[in-house]
Coordinates of N, CA and C in Angstrom, one line a residue:
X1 N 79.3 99.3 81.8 CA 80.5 98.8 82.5 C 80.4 99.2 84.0
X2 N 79.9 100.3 84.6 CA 79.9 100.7 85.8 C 79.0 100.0 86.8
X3 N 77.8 99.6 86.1 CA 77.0 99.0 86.7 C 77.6 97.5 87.7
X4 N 78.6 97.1 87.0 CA 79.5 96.1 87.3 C 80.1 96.4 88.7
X5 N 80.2 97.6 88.5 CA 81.1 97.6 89.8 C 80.2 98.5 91.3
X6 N 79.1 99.5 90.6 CA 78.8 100.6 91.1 C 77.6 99.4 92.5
X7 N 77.2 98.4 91.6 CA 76.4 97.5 91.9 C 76.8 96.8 93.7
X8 N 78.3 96.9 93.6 CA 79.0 96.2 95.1 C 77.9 96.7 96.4
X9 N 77.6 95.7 96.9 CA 77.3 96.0 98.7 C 78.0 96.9 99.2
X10 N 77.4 97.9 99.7 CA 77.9 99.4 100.4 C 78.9 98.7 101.1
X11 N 78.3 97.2 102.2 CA 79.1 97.2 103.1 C 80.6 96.6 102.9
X12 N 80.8 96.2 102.2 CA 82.0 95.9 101.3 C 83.0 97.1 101.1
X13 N 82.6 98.2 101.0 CA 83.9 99.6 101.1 C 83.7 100.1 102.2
X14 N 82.4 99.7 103.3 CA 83.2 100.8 104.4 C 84.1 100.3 105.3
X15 N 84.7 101.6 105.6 CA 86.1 100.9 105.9 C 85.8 100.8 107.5
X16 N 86.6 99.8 108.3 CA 86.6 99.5 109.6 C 87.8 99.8 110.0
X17 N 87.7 99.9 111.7 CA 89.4 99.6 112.1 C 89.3 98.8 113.0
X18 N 90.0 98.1 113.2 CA 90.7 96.9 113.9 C 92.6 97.7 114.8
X19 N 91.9 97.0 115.9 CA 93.3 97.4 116.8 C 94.0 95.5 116.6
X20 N 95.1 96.1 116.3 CA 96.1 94.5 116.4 C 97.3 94.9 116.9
X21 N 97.9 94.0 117.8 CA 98.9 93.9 118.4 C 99.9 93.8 117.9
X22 N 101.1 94.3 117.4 CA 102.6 93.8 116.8 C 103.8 94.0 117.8
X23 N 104.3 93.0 117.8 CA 105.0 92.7 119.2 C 104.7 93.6 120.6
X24 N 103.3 93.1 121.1 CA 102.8 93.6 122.2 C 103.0 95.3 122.4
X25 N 102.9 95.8 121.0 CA 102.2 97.5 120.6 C 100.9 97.7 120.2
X26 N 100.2 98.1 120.7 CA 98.4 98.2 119.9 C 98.9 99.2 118.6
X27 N 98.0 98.7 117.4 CA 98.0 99.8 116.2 C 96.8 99.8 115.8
X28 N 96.8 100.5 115.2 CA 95.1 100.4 114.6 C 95.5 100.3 113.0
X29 N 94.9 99.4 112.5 CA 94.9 99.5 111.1 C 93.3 99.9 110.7
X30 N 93.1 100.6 109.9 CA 91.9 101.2 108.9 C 91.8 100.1 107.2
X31 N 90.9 99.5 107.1 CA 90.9 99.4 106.0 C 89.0 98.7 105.6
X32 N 88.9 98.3 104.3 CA 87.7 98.5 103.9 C 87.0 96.7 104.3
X33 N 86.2 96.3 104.0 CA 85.7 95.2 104.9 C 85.9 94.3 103.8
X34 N 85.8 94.7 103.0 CA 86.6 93.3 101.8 C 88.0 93.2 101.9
X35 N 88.4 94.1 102.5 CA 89.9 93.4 102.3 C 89.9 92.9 103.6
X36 N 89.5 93.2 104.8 CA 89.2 92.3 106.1 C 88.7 90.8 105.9
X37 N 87.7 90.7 104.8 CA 87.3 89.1 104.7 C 88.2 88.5 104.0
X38 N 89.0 89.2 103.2 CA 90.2 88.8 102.3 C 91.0 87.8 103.9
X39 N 91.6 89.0 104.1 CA 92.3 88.7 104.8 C 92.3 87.7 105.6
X40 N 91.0 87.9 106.1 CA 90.2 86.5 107.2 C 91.0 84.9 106.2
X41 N 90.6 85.5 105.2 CA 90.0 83.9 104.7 C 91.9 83.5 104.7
X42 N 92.8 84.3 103.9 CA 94.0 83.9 103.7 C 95.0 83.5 105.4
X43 N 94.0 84.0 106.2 CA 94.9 83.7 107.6 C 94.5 82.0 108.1
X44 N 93.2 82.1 107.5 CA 92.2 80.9 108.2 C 93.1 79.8 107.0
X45 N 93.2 79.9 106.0 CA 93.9 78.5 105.2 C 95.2 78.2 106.2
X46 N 96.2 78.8 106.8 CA 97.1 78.7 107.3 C 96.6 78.5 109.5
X47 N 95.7 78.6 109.5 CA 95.5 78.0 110.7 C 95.8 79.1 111.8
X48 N 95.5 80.4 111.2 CA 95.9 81.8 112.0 C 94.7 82.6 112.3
X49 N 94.8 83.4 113.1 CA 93.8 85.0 113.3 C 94.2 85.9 112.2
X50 N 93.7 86.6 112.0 CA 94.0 88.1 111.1 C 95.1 88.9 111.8
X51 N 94.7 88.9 113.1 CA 95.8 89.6 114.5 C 97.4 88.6 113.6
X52 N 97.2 87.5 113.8 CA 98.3 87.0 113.9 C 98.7 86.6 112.1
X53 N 98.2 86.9 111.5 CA 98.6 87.3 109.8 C 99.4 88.3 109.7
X54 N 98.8 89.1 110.6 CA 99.3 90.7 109.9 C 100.5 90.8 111.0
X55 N 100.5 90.2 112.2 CA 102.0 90.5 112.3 C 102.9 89.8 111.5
X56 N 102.7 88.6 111.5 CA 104.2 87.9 110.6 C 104.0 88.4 109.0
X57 N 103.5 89.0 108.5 CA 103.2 89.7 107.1 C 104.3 91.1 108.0
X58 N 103.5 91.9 108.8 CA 104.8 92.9 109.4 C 106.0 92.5 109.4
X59 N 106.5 91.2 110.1 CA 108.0 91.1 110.9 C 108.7 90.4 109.3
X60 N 107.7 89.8 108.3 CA 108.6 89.6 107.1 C 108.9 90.4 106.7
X61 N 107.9 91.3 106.8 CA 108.1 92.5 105.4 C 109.5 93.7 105.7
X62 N 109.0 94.1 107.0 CA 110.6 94.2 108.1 C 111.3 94.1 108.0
X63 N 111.9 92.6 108.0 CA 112.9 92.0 107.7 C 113.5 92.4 106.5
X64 N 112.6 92.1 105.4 CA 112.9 92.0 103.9 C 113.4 93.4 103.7
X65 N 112.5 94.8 103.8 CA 112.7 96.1 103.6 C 113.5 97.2 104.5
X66 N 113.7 96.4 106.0 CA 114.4 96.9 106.4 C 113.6 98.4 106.8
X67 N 111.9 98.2 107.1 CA 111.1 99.6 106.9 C 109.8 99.0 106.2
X68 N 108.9 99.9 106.9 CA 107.7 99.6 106.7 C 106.6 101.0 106.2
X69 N 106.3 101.4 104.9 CA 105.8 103.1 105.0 C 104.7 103.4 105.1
X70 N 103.6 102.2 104.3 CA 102.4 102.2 104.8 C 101.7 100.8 104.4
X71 N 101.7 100.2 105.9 CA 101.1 98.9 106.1 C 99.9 98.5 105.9
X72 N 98.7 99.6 106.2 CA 97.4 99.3 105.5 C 97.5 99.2 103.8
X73 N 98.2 100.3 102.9 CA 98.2 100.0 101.2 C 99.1 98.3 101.4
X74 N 100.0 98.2 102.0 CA 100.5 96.6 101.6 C 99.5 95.5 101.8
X75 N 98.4 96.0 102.9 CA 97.7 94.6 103.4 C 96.7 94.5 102.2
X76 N 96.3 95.8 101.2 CA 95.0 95.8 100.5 C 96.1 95.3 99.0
X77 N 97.1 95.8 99.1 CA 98.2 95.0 97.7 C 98.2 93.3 97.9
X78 N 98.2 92.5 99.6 CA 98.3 90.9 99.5 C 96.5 90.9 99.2
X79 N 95.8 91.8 99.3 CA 94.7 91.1 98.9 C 94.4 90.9 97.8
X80 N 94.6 92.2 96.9 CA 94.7 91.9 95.5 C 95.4 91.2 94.9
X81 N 96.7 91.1 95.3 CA 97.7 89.4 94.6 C 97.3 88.4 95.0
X82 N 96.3 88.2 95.8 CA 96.0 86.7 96.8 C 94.8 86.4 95.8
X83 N 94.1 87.0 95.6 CA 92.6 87.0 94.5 C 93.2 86.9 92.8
X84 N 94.5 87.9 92.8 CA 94.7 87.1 91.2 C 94.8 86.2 90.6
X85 N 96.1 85.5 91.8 CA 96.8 84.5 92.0 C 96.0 83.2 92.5
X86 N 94.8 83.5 92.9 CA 94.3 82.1 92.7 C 93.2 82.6 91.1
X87 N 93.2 83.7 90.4 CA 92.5 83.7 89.1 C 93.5 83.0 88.5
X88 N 94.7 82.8 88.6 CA 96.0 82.8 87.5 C 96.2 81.3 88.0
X89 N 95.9 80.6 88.6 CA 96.0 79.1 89.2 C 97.4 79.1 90.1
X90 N 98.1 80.2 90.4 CA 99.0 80.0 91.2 C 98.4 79.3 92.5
X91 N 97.3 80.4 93.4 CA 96.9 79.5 95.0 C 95.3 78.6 94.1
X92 N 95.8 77.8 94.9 CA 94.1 76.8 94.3 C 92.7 77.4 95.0
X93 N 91.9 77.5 94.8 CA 90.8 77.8 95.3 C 90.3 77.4 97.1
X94 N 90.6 76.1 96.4 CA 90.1 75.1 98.0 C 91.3 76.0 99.0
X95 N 90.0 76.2 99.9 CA 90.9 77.1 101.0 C 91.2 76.0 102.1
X96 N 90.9 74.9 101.9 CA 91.7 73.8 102.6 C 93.0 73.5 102.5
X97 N 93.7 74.4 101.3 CA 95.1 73.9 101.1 C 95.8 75.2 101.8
X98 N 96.7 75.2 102.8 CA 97.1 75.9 103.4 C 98.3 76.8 102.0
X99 N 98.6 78.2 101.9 CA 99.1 78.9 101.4 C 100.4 78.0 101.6
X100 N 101.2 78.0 103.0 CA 102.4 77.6 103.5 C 102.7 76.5 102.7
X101 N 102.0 75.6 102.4 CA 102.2 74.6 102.1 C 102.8 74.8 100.8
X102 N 102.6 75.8 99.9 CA 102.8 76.2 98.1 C 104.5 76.2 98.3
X103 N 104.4 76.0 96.6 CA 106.2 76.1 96.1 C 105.9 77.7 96.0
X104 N 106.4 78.4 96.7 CA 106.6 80.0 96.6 C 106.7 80.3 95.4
X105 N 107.7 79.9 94.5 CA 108.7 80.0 93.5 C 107.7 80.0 92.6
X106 N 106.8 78.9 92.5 CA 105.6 78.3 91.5 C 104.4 79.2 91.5
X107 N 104.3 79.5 92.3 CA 103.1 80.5 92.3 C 103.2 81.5 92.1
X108 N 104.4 82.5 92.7 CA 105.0 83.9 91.7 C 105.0 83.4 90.4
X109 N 105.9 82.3 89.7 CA 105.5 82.4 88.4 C 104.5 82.4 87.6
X110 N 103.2 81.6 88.1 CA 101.8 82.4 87.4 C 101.4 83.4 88.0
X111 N 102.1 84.1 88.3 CA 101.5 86.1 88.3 C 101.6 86.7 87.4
X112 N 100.5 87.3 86.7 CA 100.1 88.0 85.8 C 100.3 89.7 86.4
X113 N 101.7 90.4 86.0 CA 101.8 91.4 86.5 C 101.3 92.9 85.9
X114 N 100.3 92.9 85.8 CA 99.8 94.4 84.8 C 100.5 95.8 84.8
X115 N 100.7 95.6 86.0 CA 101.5 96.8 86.4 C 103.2 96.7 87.0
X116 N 103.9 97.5 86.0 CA 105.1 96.8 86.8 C 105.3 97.9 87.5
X117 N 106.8 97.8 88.1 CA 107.6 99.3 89.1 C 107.9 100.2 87.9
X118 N 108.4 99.4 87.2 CA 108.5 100.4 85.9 C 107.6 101.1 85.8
X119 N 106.5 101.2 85.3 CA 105.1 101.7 84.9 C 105.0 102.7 85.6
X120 N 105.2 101.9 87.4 CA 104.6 103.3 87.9 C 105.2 104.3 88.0
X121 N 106.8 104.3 88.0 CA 107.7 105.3 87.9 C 107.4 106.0 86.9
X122 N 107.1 106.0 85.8 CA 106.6 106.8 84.2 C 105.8 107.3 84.6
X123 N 104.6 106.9 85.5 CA 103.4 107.4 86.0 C 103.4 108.9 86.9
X124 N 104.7 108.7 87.5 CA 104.7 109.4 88.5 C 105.3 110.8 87.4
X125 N 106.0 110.4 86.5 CA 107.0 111.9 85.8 C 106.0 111.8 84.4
X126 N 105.3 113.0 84.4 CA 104.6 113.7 83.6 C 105.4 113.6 82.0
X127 N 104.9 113.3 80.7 CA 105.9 113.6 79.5 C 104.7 114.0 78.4
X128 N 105.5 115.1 78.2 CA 104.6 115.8 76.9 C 104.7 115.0 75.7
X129 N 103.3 115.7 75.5 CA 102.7 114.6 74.7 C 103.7 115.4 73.0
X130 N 104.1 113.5 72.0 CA 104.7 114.7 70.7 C 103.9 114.8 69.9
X131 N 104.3 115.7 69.1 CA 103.4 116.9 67.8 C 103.5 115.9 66.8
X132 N 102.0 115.7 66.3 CA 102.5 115.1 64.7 C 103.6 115.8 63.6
X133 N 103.6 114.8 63.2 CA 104.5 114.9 61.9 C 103.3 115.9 61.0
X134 N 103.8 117.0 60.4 CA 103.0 117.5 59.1 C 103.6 116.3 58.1
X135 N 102.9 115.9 57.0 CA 103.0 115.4 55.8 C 103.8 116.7 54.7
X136 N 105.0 116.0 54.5 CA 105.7 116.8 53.3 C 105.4 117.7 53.0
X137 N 103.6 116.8 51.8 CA 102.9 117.8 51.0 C 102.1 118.7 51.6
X138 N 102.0 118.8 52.4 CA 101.0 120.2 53.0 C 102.2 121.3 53.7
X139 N 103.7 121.0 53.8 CA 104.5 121.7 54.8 C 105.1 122.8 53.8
X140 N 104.9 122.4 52.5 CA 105.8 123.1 51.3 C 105.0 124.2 51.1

């Protein structure tokens, strides 16, 4: 099974940084060079730079959350939902169809969610594990 994965091009996890501008602030984002080509590719169907992805991905998310706590784990989270979601037929493959262009609505609904909020909250609070049952006949 590991061979599967152990096998990736080095240069695929090392991580780069990139300075990008969000509303005329330099930041540096850090992340690993696949999620940079990710990224590339989902800015390029919509007719964008990566620079200019990741701000309006910023000023949504902003908007939406009211707070932003860590922007590099969210950019490597649209990469991994951008890759399922065309596994799951939500985005089509052909990167000629612009993202923008999708029924939002339609494409969240083929998301295959493995992990919910739920989950990870249970994840986060430890629960002992329970004792079997003795059988009756051995307890007498």
């Amino acid at each position: 099974m590991c061979e599967v994965f152990i096998s990736a091009d080095p240069a695929l996890y090392e991580s780069r940084v990139r300075s990008v501008r969000l509303h005329g602030a330099a930041t540096s984002i850090r992340l690993e060079n696949l999620f940079w080509e990710v990224l590339g590719e989902i800015a390029s169907r919509d007719g964008m730079s990566v620079p200019q992805l990741c701000t309006r991905l910023h000023d949504e998310l902003d908007a939406e959350h009211r707070g932003i706590d860590n922007f590099a784990s969210f950019l490597r989270v649209c990469c991994g939902r951008y890759l399922a979601l065309q596994l799951s037929g939500g985005i089509p493959r052909d990167a000629s169809i612009p993202i923008g262009s999708l029924n939002a609505r339609r494409v969240l609904a083929s998301e295959q969610r493995p992990f919910s909020s739920r989950e990870a909250r249970a994840c986060q609070t430890p629960q002992m594990p329970q004792m079997p049952q003795m059988p009756q006949t051995l307890a007498a």
